[in-house]
Short mmCIF file of C-alpha atoms in Angstrom, two decimals:
data_model
loop_
_atom_site.label_atom_id
_atom_site.label_comp_id
_atom_site.label_asym_id
_atom_site.label_seq_id
_atom_site.Cartn_x
_atom_site.Cartn_y
_atom_site.Cartn_z
CA MET O 1 0.00 0.00 0.00
CA THR O 2 1.40 3.42 -0.95
CA PRO O 3 1.94 5.87 1.95
CA PRO O 4 0.06 9.17 1.80
CA ALA O 5 1.99 12.02 0.22
CA THR O 6 3.81 13.93 2.92
CA ALA O 7 6.81 15.56 1.27
CA PRO O 8 6.29 19.02 -0.27
CA ALA O 9 6.10 19.46 -4.01
CA GLY O 10 9.20 20.79 -5.74
CA ALA O 11 12.76 20.81 -4.49
CA ALA O 12 13.62 19.05 -1.26
CA LEU O 13 13.85 21.27 1.80
CA SER O 14 17.33 22.17 3.01
CA PRO O 15 18.32 22.52 6.70
CA THR O 16 17.92 26.28 6.24
CA ASP O 17 14.39 25.77 4.87
CA TYR O 18 13.60 23.58 7.85
CA LEU O 19 15.03 26.22 10.19
CA LYS O 20 12.47 28.70 8.84
CA GLN O 21 9.70 26.17 9.48
CA VAL O 22 11.02 25.51 12.99
CA LEU O 23 11.00 29.21 13.80
CA THR O 24 7.34 29.48 12.78
CA ALA O 25 6.18 26.11 14.11
CA ARG O 26 3.00 26.09 16.18
CA VAL O 27 3.89 23.88 19.13
CA TYR O 28 3.53 26.02 22.23
CA ASP O 29 -0.26 25.92 22.26
CA VAL O 30 0.18 22.45 23.77
CA ALA O 31 3.91 21.93 24.44
CA ILE O 32 6.23 23.54 26.98
CA GLU O 33 9.84 24.59 26.59
CA SER O 34 11.32 21.64 28.49
CA ASP O 35 14.23 22.06 30.88
CA LEU O 36 17.85 21.42 30.01
CA ASP O 37 19.11 19.97 33.28
CA ALA O 38 22.71 19.35 34.28
CA ALA O 39 23.35 15.66 35.00
CA ARG O 40 25.81 16.29 37.82
CA SER O 41 26.38 12.72 38.96
CA LEU O 42 26.81 11.41 35.41
CA SER O 43 29.08 14.33 34.53
CA ARG O 44 31.39 13.54 37.46
CA ARG O 45 31.59 9.87 36.50
CA LEU O 46 32.27 10.58 32.82
CA HIS O 47 34.57 13.59 33.38
CA ASN O 48 32.51 15.52 30.83
CA LYS O 49 29.63 18.01 31.17
CA VAL O 50 26.35 16.24 30.47
CA ALA O 51 22.98 17.95 30.18
CA LEU O 52 19.60 16.27 29.74
CA LYS O 53 16.88 17.73 27.52
CA ARG O 54 13.79 16.85 29.53
CA GLU O 55 11.10 16.01 26.98
CA ASP O 56 9.72 13.66 29.63
CA GLN O 57 8.29 16.85 31.18
CA GLN O 58 5.82 17.43 28.34
CA PRO O 59 2.07 17.16 29.12
CA VAL O 60 1.99 13.73 27.43
CA PHE O 61 5.46 12.81 28.81
CA SER O 62 7.00 12.80 25.32
CA PHE O 63 8.27 15.15 22.60
CA LYS O 64 5.78 13.75 20.10
CA LEU O 65 3.03 16.31 20.68
CA ARG O 66 5.25 19.02 19.14
CA GLY O 67 5.24 17.58 15.63
CA ALA O 68 1.73 16.19 15.84
CA TYR O 69 0.20 19.50 16.83
CA ASN O 70 2.24 21.49 14.30
CA LYS O 71 0.89 19.25 11.54
CA MET O 72 -2.70 19.42 12.75
CA ALA O 73 -2.60 23.18 13.27
CA HIS O 74 -1.88 23.56 9.55
CA LEU O 75 -4.93 21.53 8.43
CA THR O 76 -7.88 23.32 6.84
CA PRO O 77 -11.17 23.74 8.72
CA GLU O 78 -12.72 21.21 6.32
CA GLN O 79 -10.03 18.64 7.13
CA LEU O 80 -10.40 19.21 10.85
CA GLN O 81 -14.15 18.73 10.57
CA LYS O 82 -13.64 15.21 9.16
CA GLY O 83 -11.06 14.24 11.76
CA VAL O 84 -7.53 12.86 11.86
CA ILE O 85 -5.92 9.42 12.08
CA CYS O 86 -2.46 8.19 12.99
CA ALA O 87 -0.51 5.02 13.67
CA SER O 88 1.69 5.02 16.75
CA ALA O 89 3.34 2.90 19.41
CA GLY O 90 1.96 5.33 21.95
CA ASN O 91 3.74 8.67 22.32
CA HIS O 92 2.73 10.14 18.96
CA ALA O 93 -0.76 8.82 19.65
CA GLN O 94 -0.99 10.85 22.83
CA GLY O 95 0.25 13.93 21.02
CA VAL O 96 -2.39 13.52 18.30
CA ALA O 97 -5.12 12.87 20.87
CA LEU O 98 -4.18 15.95 22.90
CA GLY O 99 -3.84 18.10 19.77
CA ALA O 100 -7.20 16.91 18.45
CA HIS O 101 -8.83 17.75 21.76
CA LYS O 102 -7.29 21.23 21.65
CA LEU O 103 -8.48 21.77 18.05
CA GLY O 104 -11.91 20.20 18.62
CA THR O 105 -11.57 17.39 16.07
CA ARG O 106 -11.97 13.60 16.10
CA ALA O 107 -8.82 11.46 16.47
CA VAL O 108 -8.59 7.77 15.50
CA ILE O 109 -5.42 6.16 16.85
CA VAL O 110 -4.17 2.83 15.49
CA MET O 111 -1.72 1.22 17.93
CA PRO O 112 0.23 -2.07 17.81
CA THR O 113 -1.17 -4.80 20.04
CA THR O 114 2.21 -4.81 21.87
CA THR O 115 1.78 -1.21 23.10
CA PRO O 116 2.12 -0.91 26.91
CA GLN O 117 -1.25 -0.52 28.57
CA VAL O 118 -0.20 2.75 30.20
CA LYS O 119 -0.01 4.33 26.73
CA VAL O 120 -3.32 2.86 25.54
CA ASP O 121 -5.07 4.16 28.68
CA ALA O 122 -3.44 7.59 28.28
CA VAL O 123 -4.68 7.94 24.68
CA ARG O 124 -8.22 7.00 25.66
CA ALA O 125 -8.12 9.44 28.58
CA LEU O 126 -7.29 12.22 26.10
CA GLY O 127 -10.31 11.36 23.97
CA GLY O 128 -8.62 9.31 21.27
CA GLU O 129 -10.46 6.40 19.64
CA VAL O 130 -8.01 3.48 19.97
CA VAL O 131 -7.81 0.69 17.39
CA LEU O 132 -5.31 -2.10 18.16
CA ALA O 133 -3.76 -3.80 15.10
CA GLY O 134 -0.48 -5.62 14.35
CA ASP O 135 2.66 -6.35 16.33
CA SER O 136 4.71 -3.26 15.41
CA TYR O 137 4.34 0.30 14.24
CA SER O 138 4.66 -0.76 10.60
CA ASP O 139 1.75 -3.19 10.95
CA ALA O 140 -0.41 -0.55 12.63
CA TYR O 141 0.55 1.94 9.93
CA GLU O 142 -0.79 -0.28 7.14
CA HIS O 143 -4.09 -0.67 8.98
CA ALA O 144 -4.31 3.10 9.56
CA LEU O 145 -3.90 3.77 5.83
CA ALA O 146 -6.86 1.51 5.10
CA LEU O 147 -9.03 3.29 7.68
CA GLN O 148 -7.93 6.67 6.33
CA ALA O 149 -9.12 5.76 2.84
CA GLU O 150 -12.41 4.38 4.13
CA GLN O 151 -13.33 7.35 6.35
CA GLY O 152 -11.71 10.33 4.60
CA LEU O 153 -9.56 11.25 7.60
CA SER O 154 -6.36 13.31 7.48
CA PHE O 155 -3.26 11.24 8.20
CA VAL O 156 -0.89 12.64 10.83
CA HIS O 157 2.36 10.81 10.21
CA PRO O 158 4.51 10.22 13.29
CA PHE O 159 7.75 11.14 11.54
CA ASP O 160 7.79 11.34 7.73
CA ASP O 161 6.19 14.77 7.25
CA PRO O 162 7.96 18.16 6.99
CA LEU O 163 5.52 19.82 9.40
CA VAL O 164 6.00 17.03 11.94
CA ILE O 165 9.78 17.21 11.49
CA ALA O 166 9.71 21.00 11.95
CA GLY O 167 7.70 20.62 15.16
CA GLN O 168 10.29 18.22 16.59
CA GLY O 169 13.02 20.61 15.44
CA THR O 170 11.91 23.14 18.05
CA ILE O 171 13.79 20.92 20.53
CA GLY O 172 17.03 21.72 18.72
CA MET O 173 16.22 25.43 18.78
CA GLU O 174 15.59 25.27 22.53
CA ILE O 175 18.85 23.37 23.19
CA LEU O 176 20.89 26.03 21.38
CA ARG O 177 19.13 28.80 23.27
CA GLN O 178 19.39 27.12 26.66
CA HIS O 179 22.95 25.79 26.50
CA LYS O 180 25.60 28.36 27.39
CA GLY O 181 29.14 27.93 26.12
CA PRO O 182 30.67 25.34 23.79
CA LEU O 183 28.63 22.26 22.89
CA HIS O 184 30.40 19.30 21.32
CA ALA O 185 27.61 16.84 20.56
CA VAL O 186 23.87 16.25 20.87
CA PHE O 187 22.66 12.63 21.19
CA VAL O 188 19.22 11.90 19.79
CA PRO O 189 17.21 8.62 19.77
CA ILE O 190 15.88 7.40 16.43
CA GLY O 191 12.76 5.43 15.61
CA GLY O 192 11.39 6.57 12.27
CA GLY O 193 13.71 9.57 12.24
CA GLY O 194 11.45 12.59 12.74
CA LEU O 195 13.13 13.77 15.93
CA ILE O 196 16.71 13.58 14.70
CA SER O 197 15.76 15.06 11.32
CA GLY O 198 14.23 18.14 12.95
CA VAL O 199 16.82 18.56 15.68
CA GLY O 200 19.68 17.85 13.26
CA ALA O 201 18.42 20.24 10.58
CA CYS O 202 18.03 23.05 13.12
CA ILE O 203 21.44 22.53 14.71
CA LYS O 204 23.30 22.17 11.41
CA ALA O 205 21.69 25.34 10.05
CA LEU O 206 22.80 27.39 13.04
CA ARG O 207 25.77 25.59 14.63
CA PRO O 208 27.25 23.17 12.07
CA GLU O 209 30.29 22.51 14.28
CA ILE O 210 28.12 20.65 16.82
CA LYS O 211 28.02 16.91 16.22
CA VAL O 212 24.58 15.35 15.84
CA ILE O 213 24.74 11.72 16.92
CA GLY O 214 21.85 9.36 16.22
CA VAL O 215 21.06 6.42 18.49
CA GLN O 216 19.24 3.18 17.73
CA MET O 217 18.73 -0.14 19.46
CA ARG O 218 20.84 -2.93 17.95
CA ASP O 219 17.72 -4.93 17.25
CA SER O 220 15.84 -1.97 15.69
CA ASP O 221 18.48 -0.24 13.56
CA ALA O 222 16.59 0.45 10.33
CA MET O 223 18.00 3.99 10.02
CA VAL O 224 21.60 2.89 10.57
CA GLN O 225 21.31 0.17 7.95
CA SER O 226 19.47 2.42 5.49
CA VAL O 227 22.05 5.21 5.69
CA THR O 228 24.90 2.69 5.48
CA HIS O 229 23.47 1.11 2.31
CA GLY O 230 22.27 4.36 0.77
CA ARG O 231 18.72 3.04 0.38
CA HIS O 232 15.78 1.94 2.47
CA VAL O 233 16.40 -1.25 4.42
CA GLN O 234 13.22 -2.68 5.90
CA LEU O 235 13.74 -4.92 8.91
CA ALA O 236 11.95 -8.24 9.03
CA ASP O 237 11.46 -7.83 12.76
CA VAL O 238 12.27 -5.34 15.51
CA GLY O 239 13.00 -5.63 19.21
CA LEU O 240 10.18 -4.45 21.44
CA PHE O 241 11.99 -3.48 24.65
CA ALA O 242 12.32 0.11 23.40
CA ASP O 243 8.86 0.06 21.86
CA GLY O 244 8.83 3.79 21.14
CA THR O 245 11.58 3.34 18.54
CA ALA O 246 10.57 -0.10 17.22
CA VAL O 247 10.21 0.87 13.53
CA LYS O 248 10.82 -1.56 10.68
CA ARG O 249 11.12 1.10 7.96
CA VAL O 250 12.18 4.72 8.38
CA GLY O 251 10.63 7.54 6.38
CA ASP O 252 11.66 8.79 2.93
CA GLU O 253 12.18 12.37 4.08
CA THR O 254 13.76 11.37 7.39
CA LEU O 255 16.24 9.09 5.65
CA ARG O 256 17.21 11.89 3.28
CA LEU O 257 17.69 14.35 6.13
CA ALA O 258 19.43 11.94 8.51
CA ALA O 259 21.95 11.03 5.82
CA SER O 260 22.89 14.71 5.51
CA VAL O 261 22.70 16.07 9.08
CA VAL O 262 23.79 13.15 11.30
CA ASP O 263 27.53 12.97 11.96
CA GLU O 264 27.60 9.53 13.57
CA PHE O 265 25.32 6.67 14.53
CA ILE O 266 25.62 4.56 17.69
CA THR O 267 23.68 1.40 18.48
CA VAL O 268 23.04 0.33 22.07
CA ASP O 269 21.74 -2.84 23.71
CA THR O 270 19.08 -3.54 26.31
CA ASP O 271 21.40 -3.74 29.31
CA ALA O 272 23.05 -0.41 28.45
CA VAL O 273 19.62 1.23 28.21
CA CYS O 274 18.57 -0.22 31.58
CA ALA O 275 21.73 1.22 33.11
CA ALA O 276 20.97 4.58 31.48
CA ILE O 277 17.45 4.60 32.97
CA LYS O 278 19.09 4.24 36.37
CA ASP O 279 21.59 7.01 35.57
CA VAL O 280 18.75 9.37 34.68
CA PHE O 281 16.91 8.47 37.88
CA ILE O 282 19.98 9.18 40.01
CA ASP O 283 20.36 12.66 38.52
CA THR O 284 16.70 13.67 38.10
CA ARG O 285 14.64 11.29 40.25
CA GLY O 286 12.62 10.79 37.08
CA ILE O 287 12.00 7.48 35.30
CA VAL O 288 12.22 7.57 31.52
CA GLU O 289 11.07 4.88 29.14
CA PRO O 290 13.67 2.73 27.32
CA SER O 291 13.53 4.85 24.15
CA GLY O 292 13.90 7.93 26.34
CA ALA O 293 17.16 6.65 27.83
CA MET O 294 18.83 5.53 24.59
CA ALA O 295 20.66 8.85 24.12
CA VAL O 296 22.24 8.59 27.57
CA ALA O 297 23.37 5.01 26.88
CA ALA O 298 24.99 6.14 23.62
CA LEU O 299 26.62 9.16 25.26
CA LYS O 300 28.31 6.88 27.79
CA GLN O 301 29.42 4.55 25.00
CA TYR O 302 30.80 7.50 23.01
CA VAL O 303 32.86 8.74 25.96
CA ALA O 304 34.23 5.25 26.63
CA THR O 305 35.17 4.79 22.97
CA HIS O 306 36.71 8.20 22.34
CA LYS O 307 38.19 8.69 25.84
CA THR O 308 36.98 12.28 25.98
CA ARG O 309 37.35 14.61 28.96
CA GLY O 310 36.06 18.12 29.55
CA GLU O 311 33.64 18.18 26.62
CA SER O 312 29.99 19.24 26.75
CA TYR O 313 27.15 16.98 25.62
CA VAL O 314 23.36 17.01 25.53
CA ALA O 315 21.22 13.86 25.57
CA VAL O 316 17.57 14.15 24.55
CA LEU O 317 15.30 12.28 26.97
CA SER O 318 12.52 11.68 24.48
CA GLY O 319 9.81 10.26 26.74
CA ALA O 320 8.73 8.77 30.04
CA ASN O 321 5.77 6.55 29.19
CA MET O 322 7.14 3.59 31.09
CA ASN O 323 4.95 0.60 31.84
CA PHE O 324 5.37 0.20 35.63
CA ASP O 325 5.70 -3.60 35.45
CA ARG O 326 8.74 -3.18 33.19
CA LEU O 327 10.67 -1.63 36.08
CA ARG O 328 11.27 -5.11 37.49
CA PHE O 329 13.21 -6.04 34.37
CA VAL O 330 15.04 -2.70 34.24
CA ALA O 331 16.21 -2.94 37.85
CA GLU O 332 17.41 -6.52 37.29
CA ARG O 333 19.47 -5.63 34.24
CA ALA O 334 20.76 -2.16 35.14
CA GLU O 335 23.73 -3.36 37.18
CA VAL O 336 24.91 -5.72 34.45
CA GLY O 337 24.37 -3.01 31.85
CA GLU O 338 26.68 -0.68 33.74
CA GLU O 339 28.96 -3.64 34.48
CA ARG O 340 28.59 -2.99 38.19
CA GLU O 341 27.73 -6.68 38.52
CA ALA O 342 29.33 -9.81 37.08
CA LEU O 343 27.66 -13.22 36.88
CA PHE O 344 29.38 -16.61 37.02
CA ALA O 345 28.73 -20.32 37.14
CA VAL O 346 31.28 -21.84 39.51
CA THR O 347 31.84 -25.53 40.22
CA LEU O 348 32.76 -26.41 43.82
CA PRO O 349 33.49 -29.75 45.46
CA GLU O 350 30.29 -31.12 46.99
CA ALA O 351 31.82 -31.28 50.46
CA ARG O 352 31.18 -29.62 53.79
CA GLY O 353 33.09 -26.35 54.13
CA SER O 354 33.27 -25.67 50.39
CA PHE O 355 30.87 -22.77 50.57
CA ARG O 356 32.90 -21.06 53.27
CA ARG O 357 36.18 -21.65 51.41
CA PHE O 358 34.61 -20.16 48.31
CA LEU O 359 33.73 -17.01 50.24
CA GLU O 360 37.36 -16.81 51.35
CA VAL O 361 38.46 -16.99 47.70
CA ILE O 362 36.09 -14.13 46.91
CA GLY O 363 37.58 -12.20 49.80
CA SER O 364 41.06 -12.63 48.33
CA LEU O 365 40.19 -11.05 44.96
CA PRO O 366 42.75 -8.46 43.80
CA GLY O 367 41.54 -4.99 44.66
CA GLY O 368 39.55 -6.19 47.64
CA ALA O 369 36.53 -8.33 48.36
CA ARG O 370 33.33 -7.97 46.33
CA ASN O 371 29.82 -8.01 47.68
CA VAL O 372 27.76 -11.05 46.72
CA THR O 373 24.68 -9.80 44.87
CA GLU O 374 23.20 -13.19 44.08
CA PHE O 375 23.79 -16.80 45.06
CA ASN O 376 21.73 -19.69 43.72
CA TYR O 377 22.48 -23.34 44.45
CA ARG O 378 20.68 -26.66 44.70
CA ILE O 379 22.32 -29.96 45.62
CA SER O 380 22.19 -32.24 42.58
CA ASP O 381 25.41 -34.27 42.46
CA ALA O 382 27.32 -36.23 45.07
CA ALA O 383 30.72 -34.98 43.87
CA GLN O 384 30.24 -31.47 42.47
CA ALA O 385 28.19 -28.39 43.30
CA HIS O 386 27.27 -25.86 40.60
CA VAL O 387 26.51 -22.39 41.90
CA PHE O 388 25.20 -19.31 40.11
CA ILE O 389 26.77 -16.24 41.71
CA GLY O 390 26.67 -12.49 41.15
CA LEU O 391 29.39 -10.16 42.43
CA THR O 392 29.77 -6.40 42.47
CA THR O 393 32.58 -5.10 40.28
CA ALA O 394 34.88 -2.13 40.65
CA ALA O 395 35.28 -1.34 36.95
CA ARG O 396 34.12 -2.28 33.46
CA GLY O 397 35.59 -5.42 31.97
CA GLU O 398 36.47 -6.92 35.35
CA SER O 399 34.54 -10.18 35.01
CA PRO O 400 37.28 -12.03 33.02
CA ARG O 401 39.82 -11.18 35.73
CA ILE O 402 37.51 -12.46 38.46
CA ALA O 403 36.93 -15.69 36.52
CA ALA O 404 40.69 -16.13 36.11
CA HIS O 405 41.15 -15.65 39.86
CA PHE O 406 38.65 -18.42 40.58
CA GLU O 407 40.39 -20.71 38.08
CA ARG O 408 43.74 -20.12 39.81
CA HIS O 409 42.10 -21.49 42.96
CA ASP O 410 41.03 -24.64 41.09
CA LEU O 411 37.43 -23.54 40.74
CA LYS O 412 36.05 -24.23 37.28
CA THR O 413 34.30 -21.01 36.24
CA VAL O 414 32.12 -19.83 33.36
CA ASP O 415 31.66 -16.07 32.94
CA LEU O 416 27.92 -15.47 32.36
CA THR O 417 27.99 -11.67 32.53
CA HIS O 418 27.03 -11.32 28.87
CA ASP O 419 25.04 -14.53 28.52
CA GLU O 420 21.46 -13.61 27.63
CA LEU O 421 19.99 -17.02 28.58
CA ALA O 422 21.62 -16.88 31.99
CA LYS O 423 20.48 -13.32 32.69
CA GLU O 424 16.97 -13.78 31.37
CA HIS O 425 16.02 -17.27 32.55
CA VAL O 426 18.61 -19.57 34.14
CA ARG O 427 19.18 -17.38 37.20
CA HIS O 428 15.51 -17.99 38.12
CA MET O 429 15.60 -21.73 37.42
CA VAL O 430 18.41 -23.00 39.65
CA GLY O 431 16.76 -25.59 41.84
CA GLY O 432 14.33 -28.43 41.54
CA ARG O 433 13.92 -31.77 43.24
CA SER O 434 16.93 -33.67 44.50
CA SER O 435 17.24 -37.25 45.72
CA LEU O 436 20.31 -36.16 47.71
CA ALA O 437 18.38 -33.68 49.88
CA GLN O 438 17.63 -36.07 52.73
CA HIS O 439 16.41 -34.65 56.09
CA GLU O 440 16.03 -31.26 54.41
CA ARG O 441 14.45 -28.38 56.30
CA LEU O 442 13.54 -25.26 54.34
CA LEU O 443 13.74 -21.85 55.98
CA ARG O 444 13.29 -18.26 54.85
CA PHE O 445 15.72 -15.86 56.53
CA VAL O 446 16.08 -12.10 56.62
CA PHE O 447 19.80 -11.30 56.66
CA PRO O 448 21.16 -7.82 57.35
CA GLU O 449 22.92 -6.51 54.23
CA ARG O 450 26.33 -6.03 55.83
CA PRO O 451 29.73 -7.70 55.54
CA GLY O 452 30.03 -10.86 57.64
CA ALA O 453 26.31 -11.68 57.82
CA LEU O 454 26.65 -14.82 55.74
CA LEU O 455 29.94 -15.80 57.39
CA LYS O 456 28.23 -15.61 60.79
CA PHE O 457 25.56 -18.00 59.52
CA LEU O 458 28.16 -20.49 58.29
CA SER O 459 30.29 -20.22 61.42
CA LEU O 460 27.41 -21.03 63.75
CA MET O 461 26.26 -24.04 61.72
CA ARG O 462 27.26 -27.46 62.97
CA PRO O 463 29.89 -29.03 60.64
CA SER O 464 27.66 -32.11 60.29
CA TRP O 465 24.82 -30.08 58.75
CA ASN O 466 24.82 -29.51 55.02
CA ILE O 467 23.41 -26.70 52.91
CA SER O 468 21.31 -28.34 50.19
CA LEU O 469 19.71 -25.22 48.74
CA PHE O 470 20.59 -21.53 48.82
CA HIS O 471 18.77 -18.74 46.97
CA TYR O 472 19.65 -15.08 47.48
CA ARG O 473 19.30 -11.94 45.39
CA ASN O 474 20.24 -8.44 46.55
CA GLN O 475 17.20 -6.18 46.15
CA GLY O 476 18.85 -2.93 47.17
CA ALA O 477 17.30 -2.89 50.65
CA ASP O 478 18.96 -2.93 54.08
CA TYR O 479 17.95 -6.56 54.51
CA GLY O 480 18.29 -9.53 52.17
CA ARG O 481 15.70 -12.29 51.86
CA ILE O 482 17.29 -15.72 51.63
CA LEU O 483 15.88 -19.21 51.15
CA VAL O 484 18.02 -21.97 52.66
CA GLY O 485 17.70 -25.74 52.64
CA LEU O 486 19.56 -27.39 55.53
CA GLN O 487 20.04 -31.13 56.01
CA VAL O 488 19.50 -31.54 59.73
CA PRO O 489 18.75 -34.97 61.26
CA ALA O 490 15.69 -35.07 63.52
CA SER O 491 17.97 -35.98 66.45
CA ASP O 492 19.64 -32.56 66.11
CA ASP O 493 16.43 -30.57 66.49
CA ALA O 494 17.33 -29.08 69.88
CA ALA O 495 20.75 -28.03 68.61
CA PHE O 496 19.11 -26.56 65.52
CA GLN O 497 16.78 -24.44 67.64
CA ARG O 498 19.76 -23.16 69.65
CA PHE O 499 21.52 -22.30 66.37
CA LEU O 500 18.55 -20.24 65.18
CA ALA O 501 18.30 -18.43 68.51
CA GLU O 502 22.03 -17.61 68.58
CA LEU O 503 21.98 -16.50 64.95
CA GLY O 504 19.34 -13.88 65.75
CA TYR O 505 18.09 -13.40 62.18
CA PRO O 506 14.31 -13.42 61.56
CA TRP O 507 13.23 -16.72 60.05
CA VAL O 508 10.20 -18.73 58.96
CA GLU O 509 10.24 -22.47 58.43
CA GLU O 510 8.72 -23.52 55.09
CA THR O 511 9.31 -27.29 55.18
CA ASP O 512 5.56 -27.95 54.96
CA ASN O 513 4.88 -25.29 52.35
CA PRO O 514 2.86 -26.80 49.46
CA ALA O 515 4.92 -24.96 46.80
CA TYR O 516 8.10 -26.47 48.26
CA ARG O 517 6.58 -29.93 48.30
CA LEU O 518 5.40 -29.66 44.70
CA PHE O 519 8.50 -28.20 43.06
CA LEU O 520 11.53 -28.79 45.30
CA GLN O 521 10.93 -31.86 47.44
CA ARG O 522 11.41 -35.32 46.02
#
């Protein structure tokens, strides 16, 4: 199906032409001039001055209402009377819905079925008529074109329209006005390319010495591939973690502009984006969506690659429409993304005292001991124990050195820090039934998160008792919740009660728990 005509007739617009459109864009009926905030913590860590363009502050928590409203404000009264339609993963949809409400016109919004519910609810709350269709923006777009033809609606493209591009370009104008002193680079996330086309055209028309750096997810890099090949490259599939930029095919006009105004492209992965979401939170106490944090992830990657110091950068935080449930995943992956945590599979002798000796090996790591962030183990073999362990790290790239240290102490080790299966699934699956777990008692403990808490537990245990299961994950609180299986003969019950009393940690026995009996007890 052929897209609706969006590019102007005649010669293609130059950055200077776009600058004129930016200067006359109608965005401030609905949008605000968002803050340009100094990221002080991130700046100190990177030894460069970092500022964040806070498009998460917009009324719909995204930059998208700028371009959407600018397009709609230029429609004729007759067009507005019939109504408008768009396809969007959510943020553009909210901009169209808000703009339509402001202009008193009907808005039909076609959204992928994968859109987070928070965005669907937000569009409906603004008066938009939501139609769910397809798994990605491109699928929803095709359905929107069909509805447009059927109902005579005006199509408001999320990125491939000069008026939309000019509306987004007002962000570039604001950055140049707000930023005092030299500016070396502006980092901009890319989905279909409307944001970087507008921002890039504005910046290059006024300050061509400033680098414009485009950012895409590695699994949604249609713009990078298209510019590299000099033609449109349509992706067969896109990753959905950063759903706001999950576009299979970029626009005709945005590809033309990006190829001329973008100095460099950077692709980032999911873990790096999770770490960037945390970085933004630390500096702003705000939570941006994955697409909104991509620019920060790329900025960090750029500094690490080019070893820069003392330069000034701006990262555009494009939106904050985060599905709350996704925060669980983000928090889990942020430490690995920043490489503040390393994950390993370590093989120990299945013998009493091995656990304690392993902790001593951890304590002897060069540069000092590391905190244990995770420890998962289930007895399964009479000779060997396989443990899944997470450790804090002092610097990037440290996990191979830690693995080598374990190997020098005759501990077979596999570095899982960058293993997607391990991070996504295996860490939650260590366990199961075991025929070796005789006389097992299952207890939930609350350990204080301080050095020596685990060592105290091991020191007070009788040497004849064996740990048959151990599950722990640091949750960032002052106390850690730990599940422990202990093989304690019935004849030792009195001694076991004395052990628990002397230990002094809160505990609950779960030996009769039905979930334990179904999934862990043989």
